[in-house]
PDB file of C-alpha atoms and ligand atoms in Angstrom:
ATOM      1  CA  UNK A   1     -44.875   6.871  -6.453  1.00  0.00           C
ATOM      2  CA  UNK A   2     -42.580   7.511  -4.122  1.00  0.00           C
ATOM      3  CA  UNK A   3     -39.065   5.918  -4.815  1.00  0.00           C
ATOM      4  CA  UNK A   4     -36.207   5.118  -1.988  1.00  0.00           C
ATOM      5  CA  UNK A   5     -33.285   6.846  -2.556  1.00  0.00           C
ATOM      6  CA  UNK A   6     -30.650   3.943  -3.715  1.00  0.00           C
ATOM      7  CA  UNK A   7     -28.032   4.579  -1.763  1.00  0.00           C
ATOM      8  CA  UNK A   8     -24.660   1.699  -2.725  1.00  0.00           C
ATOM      9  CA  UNK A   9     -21.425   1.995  -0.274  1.00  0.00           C
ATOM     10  CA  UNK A  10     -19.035   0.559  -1.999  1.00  0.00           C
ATOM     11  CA  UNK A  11     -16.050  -0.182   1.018  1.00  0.00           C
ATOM     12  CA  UNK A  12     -12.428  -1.120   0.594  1.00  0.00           C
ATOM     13  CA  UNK A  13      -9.132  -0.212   1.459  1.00  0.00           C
ATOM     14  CA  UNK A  14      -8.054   1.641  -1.621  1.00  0.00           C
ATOM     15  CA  UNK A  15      -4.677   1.391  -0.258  1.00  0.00           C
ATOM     16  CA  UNK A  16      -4.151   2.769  -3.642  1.00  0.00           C
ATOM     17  CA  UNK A  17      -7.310   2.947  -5.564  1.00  0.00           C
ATOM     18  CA  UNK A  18      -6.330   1.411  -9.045  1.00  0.00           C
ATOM     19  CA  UNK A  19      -7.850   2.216 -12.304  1.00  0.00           C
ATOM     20  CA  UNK A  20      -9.561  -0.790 -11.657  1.00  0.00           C
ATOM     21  CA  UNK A  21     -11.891   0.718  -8.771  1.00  0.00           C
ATOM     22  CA  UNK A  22     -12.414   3.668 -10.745  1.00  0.00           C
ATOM     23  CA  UNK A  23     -13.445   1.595 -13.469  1.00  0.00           C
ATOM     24  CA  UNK A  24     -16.280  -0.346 -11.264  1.00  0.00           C
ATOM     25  CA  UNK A  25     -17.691   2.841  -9.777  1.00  0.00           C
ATOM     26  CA  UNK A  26     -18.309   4.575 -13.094  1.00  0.00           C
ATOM     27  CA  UNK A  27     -19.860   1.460 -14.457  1.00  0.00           C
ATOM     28  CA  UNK A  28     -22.000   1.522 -10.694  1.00  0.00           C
ATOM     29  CA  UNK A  29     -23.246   5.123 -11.267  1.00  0.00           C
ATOM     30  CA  UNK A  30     -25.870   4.686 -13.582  1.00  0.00           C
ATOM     31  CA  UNK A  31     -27.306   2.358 -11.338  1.00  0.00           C
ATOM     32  CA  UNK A  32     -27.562   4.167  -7.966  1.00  0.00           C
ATOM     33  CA  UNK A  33     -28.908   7.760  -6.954  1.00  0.00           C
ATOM     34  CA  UNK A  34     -25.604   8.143  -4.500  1.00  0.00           C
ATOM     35  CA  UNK A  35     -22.539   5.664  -4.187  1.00  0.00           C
ATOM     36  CA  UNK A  36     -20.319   6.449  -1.507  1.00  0.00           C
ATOM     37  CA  UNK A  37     -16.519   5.179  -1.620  1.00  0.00           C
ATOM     38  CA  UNK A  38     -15.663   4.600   1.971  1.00  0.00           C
ATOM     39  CA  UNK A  39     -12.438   3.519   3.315  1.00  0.00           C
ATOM     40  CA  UNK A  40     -12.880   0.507   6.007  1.00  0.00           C
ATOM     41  CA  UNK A  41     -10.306   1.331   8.657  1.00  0.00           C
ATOM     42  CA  UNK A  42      -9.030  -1.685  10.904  1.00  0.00           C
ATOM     43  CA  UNK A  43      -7.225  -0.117  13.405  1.00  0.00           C
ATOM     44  CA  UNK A  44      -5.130  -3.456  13.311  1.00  0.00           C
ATOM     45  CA  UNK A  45      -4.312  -3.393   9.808  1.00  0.00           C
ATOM     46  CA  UNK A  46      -1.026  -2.176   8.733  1.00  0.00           C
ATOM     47  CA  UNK A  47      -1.477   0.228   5.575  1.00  0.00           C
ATOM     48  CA  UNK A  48       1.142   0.842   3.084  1.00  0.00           C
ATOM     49  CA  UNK A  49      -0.639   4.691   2.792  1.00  0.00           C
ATOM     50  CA  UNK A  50      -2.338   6.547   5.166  1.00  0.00           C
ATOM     51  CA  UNK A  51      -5.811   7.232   5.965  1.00  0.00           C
ATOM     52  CA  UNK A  52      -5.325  10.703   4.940  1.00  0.00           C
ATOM     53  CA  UNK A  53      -3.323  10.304   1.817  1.00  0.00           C
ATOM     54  CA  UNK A  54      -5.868   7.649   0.435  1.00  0.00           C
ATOM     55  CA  UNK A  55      -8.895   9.975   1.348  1.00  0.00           C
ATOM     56  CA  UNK A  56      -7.353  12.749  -0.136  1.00  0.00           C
ATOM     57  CA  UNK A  57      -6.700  10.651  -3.482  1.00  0.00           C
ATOM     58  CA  UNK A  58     -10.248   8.928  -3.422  1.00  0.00           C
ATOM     59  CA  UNK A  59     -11.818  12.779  -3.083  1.00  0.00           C
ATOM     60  CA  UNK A  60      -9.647  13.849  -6.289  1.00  0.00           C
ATOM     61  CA  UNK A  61     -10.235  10.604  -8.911  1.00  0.00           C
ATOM     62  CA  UNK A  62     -14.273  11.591  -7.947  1.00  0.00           C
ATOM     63  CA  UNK A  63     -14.619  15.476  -7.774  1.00  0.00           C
ATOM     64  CA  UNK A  64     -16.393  15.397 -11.157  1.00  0.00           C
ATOM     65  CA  UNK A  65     -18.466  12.381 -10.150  1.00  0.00           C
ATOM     66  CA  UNK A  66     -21.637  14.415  -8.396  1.00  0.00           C
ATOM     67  CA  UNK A  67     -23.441  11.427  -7.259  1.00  0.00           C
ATOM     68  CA  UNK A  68     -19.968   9.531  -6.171  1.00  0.00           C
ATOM     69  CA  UNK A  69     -19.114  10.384  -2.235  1.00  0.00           C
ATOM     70  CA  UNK A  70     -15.729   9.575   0.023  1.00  0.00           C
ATOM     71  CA  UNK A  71     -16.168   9.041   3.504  1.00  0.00           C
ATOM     72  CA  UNK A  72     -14.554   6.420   6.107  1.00  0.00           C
ATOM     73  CA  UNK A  73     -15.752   4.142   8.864  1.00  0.00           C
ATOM     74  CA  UNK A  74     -14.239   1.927  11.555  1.00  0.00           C
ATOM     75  CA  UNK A  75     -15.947  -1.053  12.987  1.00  0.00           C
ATOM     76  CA  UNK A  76     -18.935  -3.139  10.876  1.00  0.00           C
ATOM     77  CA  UNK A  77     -19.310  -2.062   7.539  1.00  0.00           C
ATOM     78  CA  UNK A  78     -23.410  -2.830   7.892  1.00  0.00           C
ATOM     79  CA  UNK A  79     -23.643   0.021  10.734  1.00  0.00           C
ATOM     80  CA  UNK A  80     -21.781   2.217   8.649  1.00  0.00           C
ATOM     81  CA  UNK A  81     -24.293   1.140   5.469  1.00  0.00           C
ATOM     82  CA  UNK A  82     -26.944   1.858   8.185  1.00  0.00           C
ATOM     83  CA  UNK A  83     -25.347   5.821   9.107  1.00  0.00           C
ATOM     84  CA  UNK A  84     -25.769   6.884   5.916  1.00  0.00           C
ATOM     85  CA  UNK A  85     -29.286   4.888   5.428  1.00  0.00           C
ATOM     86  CA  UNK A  86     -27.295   2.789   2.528  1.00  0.00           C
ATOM     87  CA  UNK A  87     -29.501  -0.062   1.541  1.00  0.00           C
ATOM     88  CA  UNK A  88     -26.676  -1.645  -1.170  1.00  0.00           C
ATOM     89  CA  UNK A  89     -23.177  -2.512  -0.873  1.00  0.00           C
ATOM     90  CA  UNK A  90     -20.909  -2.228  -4.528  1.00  0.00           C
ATOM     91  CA  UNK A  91     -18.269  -4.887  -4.793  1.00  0.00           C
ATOM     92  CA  UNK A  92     -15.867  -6.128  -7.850  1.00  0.00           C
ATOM     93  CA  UNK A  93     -15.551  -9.639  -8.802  1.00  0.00           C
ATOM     94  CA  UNK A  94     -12.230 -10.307 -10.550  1.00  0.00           C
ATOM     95  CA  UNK A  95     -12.104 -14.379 -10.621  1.00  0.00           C
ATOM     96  CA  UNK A  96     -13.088 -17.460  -8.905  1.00  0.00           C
ATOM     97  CA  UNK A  97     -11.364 -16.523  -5.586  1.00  0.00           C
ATOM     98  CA  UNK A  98     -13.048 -13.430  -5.148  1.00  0.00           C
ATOM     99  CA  UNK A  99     -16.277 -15.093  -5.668  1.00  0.00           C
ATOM    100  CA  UNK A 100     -15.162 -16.998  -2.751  1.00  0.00           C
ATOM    101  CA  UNK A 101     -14.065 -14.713   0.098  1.00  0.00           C
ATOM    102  CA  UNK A 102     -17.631 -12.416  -1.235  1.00  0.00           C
ATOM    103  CA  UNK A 103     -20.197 -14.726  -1.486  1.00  0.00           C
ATOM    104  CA  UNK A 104     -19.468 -15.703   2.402  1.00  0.00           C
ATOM    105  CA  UNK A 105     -19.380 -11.994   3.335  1.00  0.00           C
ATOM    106  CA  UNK A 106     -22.170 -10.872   1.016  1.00  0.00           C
ATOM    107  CA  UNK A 107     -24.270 -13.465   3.040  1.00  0.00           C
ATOM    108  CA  UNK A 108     -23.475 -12.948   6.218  1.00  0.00           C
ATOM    109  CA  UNK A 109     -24.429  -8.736   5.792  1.00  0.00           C
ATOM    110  CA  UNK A 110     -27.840  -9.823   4.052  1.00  0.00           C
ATOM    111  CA  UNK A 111     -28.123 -11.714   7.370  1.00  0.00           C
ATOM    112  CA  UNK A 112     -26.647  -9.277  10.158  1.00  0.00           C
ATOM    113  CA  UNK A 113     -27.331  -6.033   8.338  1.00  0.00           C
ATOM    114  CA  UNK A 114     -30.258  -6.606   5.767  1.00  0.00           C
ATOM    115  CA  UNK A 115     -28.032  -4.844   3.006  1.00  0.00           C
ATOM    116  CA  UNK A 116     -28.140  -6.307  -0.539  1.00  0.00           C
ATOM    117  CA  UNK A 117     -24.517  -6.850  -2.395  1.00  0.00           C
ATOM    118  CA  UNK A 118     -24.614  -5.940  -6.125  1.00  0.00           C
ATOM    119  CA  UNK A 119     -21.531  -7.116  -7.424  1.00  0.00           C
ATOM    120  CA  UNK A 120     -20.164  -6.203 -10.344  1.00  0.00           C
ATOM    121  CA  UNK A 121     -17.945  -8.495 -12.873  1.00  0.00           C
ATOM    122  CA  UNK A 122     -14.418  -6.751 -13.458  1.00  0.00           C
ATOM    123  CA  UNK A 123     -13.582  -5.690 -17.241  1.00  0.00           C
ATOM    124  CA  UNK A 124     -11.035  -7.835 -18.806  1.00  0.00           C
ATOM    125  CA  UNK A 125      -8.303  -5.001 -18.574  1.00  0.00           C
ATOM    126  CA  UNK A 126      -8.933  -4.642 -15.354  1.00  0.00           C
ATOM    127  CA  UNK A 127      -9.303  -8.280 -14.226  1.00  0.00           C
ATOM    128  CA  UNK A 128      -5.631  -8.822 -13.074  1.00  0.00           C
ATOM    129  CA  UNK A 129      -5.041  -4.942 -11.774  1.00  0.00           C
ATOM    130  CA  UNK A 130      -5.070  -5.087  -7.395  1.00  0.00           C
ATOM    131  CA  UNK A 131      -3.729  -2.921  -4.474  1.00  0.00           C
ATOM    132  CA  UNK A 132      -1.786  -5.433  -3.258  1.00  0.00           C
ATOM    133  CA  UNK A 133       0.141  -5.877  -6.662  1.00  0.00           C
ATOM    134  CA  UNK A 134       0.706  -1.917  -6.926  1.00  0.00           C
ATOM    135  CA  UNK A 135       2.118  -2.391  -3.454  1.00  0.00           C
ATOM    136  CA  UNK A 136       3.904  -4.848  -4.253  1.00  0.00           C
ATOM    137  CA  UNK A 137       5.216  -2.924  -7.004  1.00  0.00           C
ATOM    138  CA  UNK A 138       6.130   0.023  -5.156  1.00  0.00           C
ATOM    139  CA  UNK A 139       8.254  -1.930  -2.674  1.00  0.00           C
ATOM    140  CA  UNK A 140      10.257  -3.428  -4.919  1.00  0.00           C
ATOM    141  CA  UNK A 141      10.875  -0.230  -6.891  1.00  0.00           C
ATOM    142  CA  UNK A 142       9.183  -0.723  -9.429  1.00  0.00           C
ATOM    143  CA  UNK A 143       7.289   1.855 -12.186  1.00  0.00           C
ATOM    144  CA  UNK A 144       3.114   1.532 -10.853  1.00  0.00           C
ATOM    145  CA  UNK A 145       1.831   4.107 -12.998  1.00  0.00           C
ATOM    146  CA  UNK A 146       0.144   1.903 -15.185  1.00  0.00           C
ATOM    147  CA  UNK A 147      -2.572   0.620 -12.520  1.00  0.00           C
ATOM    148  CA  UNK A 148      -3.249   4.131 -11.442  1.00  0.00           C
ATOM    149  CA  UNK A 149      -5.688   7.181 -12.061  1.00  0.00           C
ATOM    150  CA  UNK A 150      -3.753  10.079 -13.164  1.00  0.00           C
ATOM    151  CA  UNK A 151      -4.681  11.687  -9.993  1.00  0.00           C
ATOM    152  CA  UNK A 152      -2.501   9.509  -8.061  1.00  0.00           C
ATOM    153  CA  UNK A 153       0.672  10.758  -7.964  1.00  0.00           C
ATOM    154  CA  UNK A 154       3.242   8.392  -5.348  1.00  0.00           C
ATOM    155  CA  UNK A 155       6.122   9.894  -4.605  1.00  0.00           C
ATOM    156  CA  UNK A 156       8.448   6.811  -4.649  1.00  0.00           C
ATOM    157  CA  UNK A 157      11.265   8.592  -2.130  1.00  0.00           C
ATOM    158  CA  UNK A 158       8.629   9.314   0.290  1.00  0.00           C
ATOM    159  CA  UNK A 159       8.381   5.386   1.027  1.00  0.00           C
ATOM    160  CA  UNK A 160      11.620   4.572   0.974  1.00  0.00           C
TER     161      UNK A 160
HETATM  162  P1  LIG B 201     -10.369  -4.989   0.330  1.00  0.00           P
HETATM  163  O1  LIG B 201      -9.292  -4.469   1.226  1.00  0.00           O
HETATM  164  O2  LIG B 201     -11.711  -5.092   0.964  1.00  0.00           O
HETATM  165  O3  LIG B 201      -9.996  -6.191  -0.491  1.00  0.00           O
HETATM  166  P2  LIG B 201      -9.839  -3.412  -1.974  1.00  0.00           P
HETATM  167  O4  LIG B 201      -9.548  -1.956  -1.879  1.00  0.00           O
HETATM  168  O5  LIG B 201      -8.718  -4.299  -2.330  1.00  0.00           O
HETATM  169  O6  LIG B 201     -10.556  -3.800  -0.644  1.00  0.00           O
HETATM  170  O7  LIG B 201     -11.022  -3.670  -3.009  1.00  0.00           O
HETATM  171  C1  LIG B 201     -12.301  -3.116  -2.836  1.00  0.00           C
HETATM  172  C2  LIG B 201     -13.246  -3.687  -3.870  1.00  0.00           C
HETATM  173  O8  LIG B 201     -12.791  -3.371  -5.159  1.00  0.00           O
HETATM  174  C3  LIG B 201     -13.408  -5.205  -3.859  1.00  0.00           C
HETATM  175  O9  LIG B 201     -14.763  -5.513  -4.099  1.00  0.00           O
HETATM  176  C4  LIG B 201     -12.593  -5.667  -5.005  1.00  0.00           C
HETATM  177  O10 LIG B 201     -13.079  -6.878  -5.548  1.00  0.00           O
HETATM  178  C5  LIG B 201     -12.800  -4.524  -5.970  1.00  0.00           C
HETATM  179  N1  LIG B 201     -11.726  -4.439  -6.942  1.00  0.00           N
HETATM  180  C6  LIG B 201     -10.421  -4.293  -6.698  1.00  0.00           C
HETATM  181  N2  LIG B 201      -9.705  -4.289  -7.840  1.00  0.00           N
HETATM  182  C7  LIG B 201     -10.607  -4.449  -8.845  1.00  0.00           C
HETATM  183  C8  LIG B 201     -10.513  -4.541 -10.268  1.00  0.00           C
HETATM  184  N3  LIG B 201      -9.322  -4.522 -10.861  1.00  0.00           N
HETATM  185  N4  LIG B 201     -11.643  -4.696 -10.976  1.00  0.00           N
HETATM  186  C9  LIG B 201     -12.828  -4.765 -10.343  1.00  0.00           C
HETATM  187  N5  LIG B 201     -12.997  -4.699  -9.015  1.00  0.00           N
HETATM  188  C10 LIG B 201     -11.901  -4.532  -8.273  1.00  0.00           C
END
C-alpha cells in the first residue's frame, strides 16, 4: 500500500533553541518520516539573535538527526507547510497557557491550511525551560548554559 510521506514542520523562533526544543524533536522523530525545524521570520519582530546565527545553531544541534531538517519561511506558516508538501505541524505544550494561545492557532490552520497539529506534552525538566527566559537571562548577565544544547555557544560580549 502506498503510504504518504509524513512530513511534521515544527515552526518557532528558536531565538535560542533550548534543550527543551531539542528535547520535543527527538521525542517527534519516531513519529514522522521527515520533521523540518523552520524558523518563522516576522519581518516586524525584533530578535535578540539573528536569522543567521539561529540557523546556523539549529543546523548544528541536528546534523546527526538524518530525518530532522532546518529551513526558514516568512509569511503564513500553512503555505510554508504547503512548499514542502508538510501535512503536520509539531508543537510543545508546557502548561495551561500554552494550551491556550495553541488550541486557537492549531484551529484556525486545520481551517485555513488543512494541516493537522500534533502536539506534544513537555517533559517535566523541561516544562519551565523558554527562549524568552534564556533571553532574559542573557540580558541581565546572567550564566544560560543550563537551558542550552552544547552546540550553542553565546558569546556574552558580543551582546553587550
Ligand atoms: P514561538 O516564537 O512560536 O513561541 P518558540 O521558539 O518559543 O516559538 O517555541 C516553538 C515551540 O517549541 C512551541 O510549540 C513551544 O511550545 C515549544 N517549546 C518551547 N520550549 C519548550 C519546552 N521547554 N518544552 C517543550 N516544548 C517547548
Amino acid at each position: 500500500m502506498n503510504h504518504t510521506p509524513k512530513i511534521a514542520v515544527f515552526p518557532g523562533s528558536f531565538d535560542p533553541i533550548t534543550k527543551g526544543h531539542v528535547e520535543l524533536v527527538k521525542r517527534a522523530v519516531p513519529l514522522f518520516d521527515k520533521i523540518i525545524v523552520a524558523i518563522g521570520v516576522n519581518t516586524k519582530k525584533k530578535y535578540l539573535f539573528d536569522l543567521d546565527q539561529r540557523l546556523q545553531w539549529l543546523n548544528d544541534v541536528f546534523e546527526s538527526e538524518p530525518s530532522v531538517e532546518v529551513d526558514h519561511y516568512e509569511k503564513l506558516t500553512v503555505a510554508f507547510c504547503k512548499k514542502v508538501n508538510a501535512n503536520f505541524l509539531l508543537r510543545g505544550l508546557r502548561n495551561a497557557s500554552d494550551f491556550d494561545y495553541e488550541k486557537t492557532i492549531s484551529q484556525l490552520n486545520a481551517m485555513v491550511g488543512d494541516v493537522e497539529t500534533v502536539f506534544l506534552i513537555s517533559e517535566p525538566t523541561y516544562s519551565h525551560f523558554s527562549s524568552t527566559i534564556v533571553r532574559e537571562i542573557i540580558i541581565a548577565g546572567g550564566d544560560p548554559t543550563p537551558f542550552l544544547p552544547e552546540e550553542v555557544k553565546i558569546n556574552l560580549k558580543e551582546i553587550e
